[in-house]
Short mmCIF file of C-alpha atoms in Angstrom, two decimals:
data_model
loop_
_atom_site.label_atom_id
_atom_site.label_comp_id
_atom_site.label_asym_id
_atom_site.label_seq_id
_atom_site.Cartn_x
_atom_site.Cartn_y
_atom_site.Cartn_z
CA MET A 15 0.15 -0.13 0.01
CA PHE A 16 2.58 2.72 0.89
CA THR A 17 5.86 2.92 -0.94
CA ALA A 18 9.46 3.83 0.53
CA VAL A 19 9.00 7.01 -0.60
CA ASP A 20 5.42 7.67 0.99
CA ARG A 21 7.26 6.62 4.57
CA ARG A 22 10.56 8.98 3.57
CA MET A 23 8.11 12.21 3.01
CA MET A 24 5.78 11.10 5.93
CA ARG A 25 9.29 10.87 8.22
CA GLU A 26 9.87 14.46 6.99
CA ALA A 27 6.63 15.62 7.82
CA LEU A 28 6.83 14.15 11.28
CA ARG A 29 10.02 16.15 11.96
CA LEU A 30 8.03 19.32 10.63
CA ALA A 31 5.00 18.62 13.21
CA ARG A 32 8.09 18.11 16.10
CA VAL A 33 9.60 21.49 15.12
CA ALA A 34 5.97 22.82 15.40
CA GLY A 35 5.53 21.27 18.85
CA ARG A 36 8.48 22.88 20.01
CA ALA A 37 7.34 25.92 19.32
CA GLY A 38 3.92 25.70 21.04
CA GLU A 39 2.06 25.12 18.28
CA VAL A 40 -0.20 21.81 17.90
CA PRO A 41 2.12 19.14 16.51
CA VAL A 42 1.33 19.02 12.77
CA GLY A 43 3.55 18.86 9.74
CA ALA A 44 3.11 18.74 6.11
CA VAL A 45 4.84 17.95 2.67
CA VAL A 46 4.02 18.00 -0.74
CA ALA A 47 6.01 15.92 -2.98
CA ARG A 48 5.82 15.46 -7.01
CA ASP A 49 7.84 12.85 -8.57
CA GLY A 50 9.44 11.80 -5.24
CA LYS A 51 11.08 15.33 -4.56
CA VAL A 52 9.46 17.56 -1.70
CA VAL A 53 7.85 20.78 -3.51
CA GLY A 54 6.38 21.99 -0.30
CA ARG A 55 6.88 22.10 3.21
CA GLY A 56 4.80 23.46 6.51
CA ARG A 57 4.33 23.06 9.90
CA ASN A 58 1.28 24.69 12.13
CA ARG A 59 2.24 28.12 12.46
CA ILE A 60 -1.20 29.63 13.91
CA VAL A 61 -0.20 30.75 17.34
CA GLY A 62 3.23 32.30 16.28
CA SER A 63 1.42 33.94 13.40
CA HIS A 64 -1.75 35.14 15.00
CA ASP A 65 -3.02 33.55 11.43
CA PRO A 66 -5.66 30.86 12.06
CA SER A 67 -5.07 29.55 8.34
CA ALA A 68 -1.44 29.12 8.89
CA HIS A 69 -2.08 25.16 8.98
CA ALA A 70 0.80 22.80 8.14
CA GLU A 71 -1.20 21.47 4.87
CA VAL A 72 -2.34 25.03 3.50
CA LEU A 73 1.57 26.35 4.56
CA ALA A 74 2.79 23.25 2.11
CA ILE A 75 0.32 23.47 -0.54
CA ARG A 76 1.35 27.50 -0.43
CA GLU A 77 5.09 26.91 -0.97
CA ALA A 78 4.55 24.15 -3.56
CA ALA A 79 2.46 26.47 -5.60
CA ARG A 80 4.96 29.20 -4.94
CA ARG A 81 7.84 26.82 -6.39
CA LEU A 82 6.23 24.85 -9.51
CA LYS A 83 4.55 28.57 -10.14
CA ASN A 84 1.17 26.93 -10.87
CA GLU A 85 -1.76 27.04 -8.45
CA ARG A 86 -2.86 23.52 -9.55
CA LEU A 87 -0.73 21.10 -8.08
CA LEU A 88 -1.44 18.23 -10.51
CA GLY A 89 0.61 15.17 -10.12
CA CYS A 90 1.77 16.07 -6.51
CA THR A 91 0.72 14.07 -3.27
CA LEU A 92 0.29 15.77 0.16
CA TYR A 93 1.21 14.42 3.33
CA SER A 94 0.29 15.21 6.70
CA THR A 95 0.85 13.80 9.82
CA LEU A 96 -2.89 14.64 11.25
CA GLU A 97 -5.97 14.07 8.68
CA PRO A 98 -6.74 17.75 6.93
CA CYS A 99 -9.86 19.52 8.29
CA ALA A 100 -12.29 21.38 6.16
CA MET A 101 -10.41 24.46 5.36
CA CYS A 102 -7.61 22.50 4.36
CA ALA A 103 -9.64 20.02 2.62
CA GLY A 104 -11.41 22.89 0.75
CA ALA A 105 -7.60 24.02 -0.30
CA ILE A 106 -6.79 20.62 -1.60
CA VAL A 107 -9.70 20.55 -3.78
CA LEU A 108 -8.64 24.05 -5.02
CA ALA A 109 -5.33 23.04 -5.53
CA ARG A 110 -6.12 19.95 -7.58
CA LEU A 111 -3.68 17.86 -5.56
CA ASP A 112 -4.13 13.96 -6.79
CA ARG A 113 -3.42 12.03 -3.62
CA ILE A 114 -3.57 12.63 0.07
CA VAL A 115 -1.64 10.70 2.33
CA TYR A 116 -2.05 11.31 6.30
CA GLY A 117 -0.74 9.32 9.84
CA ALA A 118 -3.44 9.77 12.42
CA ARG A 119 -7.11 10.03 11.86
CA ASP A 120 -8.92 13.17 13.17
CA PRO A 121 -12.30 12.05 14.78
CA LYS A 122 -13.29 15.51 15.92
CA THR A 123 -12.63 17.62 12.51
CA GLY A 124 -11.13 15.26 10.30
CA ALA A 125 -12.14 16.48 6.79
CA CYS A 126 -10.88 13.34 4.33
CA GLY A 127 -13.50 10.78 5.87
CA SER A 128 -13.81 10.84 9.50
CA VAL A 129 -16.22 13.82 10.09
CA PHE A 130 -16.69 14.92 6.44
CA ASN A 131 -15.30 13.90 3.24
CA ILE A 132 -14.67 16.92 1.41
CA THR A 133 -12.01 15.54 -0.54
CA GLY A 134 -14.45 12.76 -2.23
CA ASP A 135 -17.58 14.85 -2.27
CA ARG A 136 -18.66 13.91 -6.31
CA ARG A 137 -20.46 17.34 -5.91
CA LEU A 138 -17.06 19.40 -6.25
CA ASN A 139 -15.09 19.51 -9.59
CA HIS A 140 -12.25 17.84 -7.91
CA ARG A 141 -11.39 14.38 -6.07
CA ALA A 142 -8.39 13.60 -4.06
CA ARG A 143 -7.35 9.51 -3.40
CA ILE A 144 -7.29 9.45 0.22
CA GLU A 145 -4.86 7.10 1.95
CA GLY A 146 -4.77 7.09 5.56
CA GLY A 147 -2.59 5.67 8.72
CA LEU A 148 0.99 6.11 7.26
CA LEU A 149 3.01 6.12 10.82
CA ALA A 150 -0.19 6.80 12.52
CA ARG A 151 1.34 5.72 15.73
CA GLU A 152 4.10 7.81 15.66
CA SER A 153 1.75 10.78 14.59
CA GLY A 154 -0.97 9.92 17.25
CA VAL A 155 2.05 9.78 20.01
CA LEU A 156 3.05 13.54 19.44
CA LEU A 157 -0.62 14.85 19.27
CA LYS A 158 -1.33 13.00 22.31
CA ALA A 159 2.32 14.06 24.41
CA PHE A 160 1.55 17.69 23.52
CA PHE A 161 -2.38 17.71 24.57
CA ARG A 162 -1.22 15.87 27.68
CA LYS A 163 1.35 18.45 28.34
CA ARG A 164 -0.63 21.85 28.03
CA ARG A 165 -3.71 20.13 30.16
CA HIS A 166 -1.15 20.12 32.85
#
């Protein structure tokens, strides 16, 4: 199901998630890749930038679009340590990403199958292939540790 490239990309997303966590952000990281190469990176920067839209996925999509000089990210895969939310799923559809690979499911706000399925909605003009569960344990451990620490 998942390739060596998928695992390498998700490990990079996990590295970015750890950086976000150390900065006091919810530890989520994301990478956009094309042909096995990273074209965009992002980590949550919501708190530090005072920007509710500064999710890891959105930042990775923005960087990939700038780098590829195209708002359409055809042929690209987004790797995220957490299932994308509704805002990020909307950006995924608008960017025309081919595939989404995520780590941990988000049963509260996930929009790639858990709560909503925005990226698979036939009423929209684009659908992305979704594959969840890659390095899910590692992603979940980061998130649980962050919120446990925050509560205490």
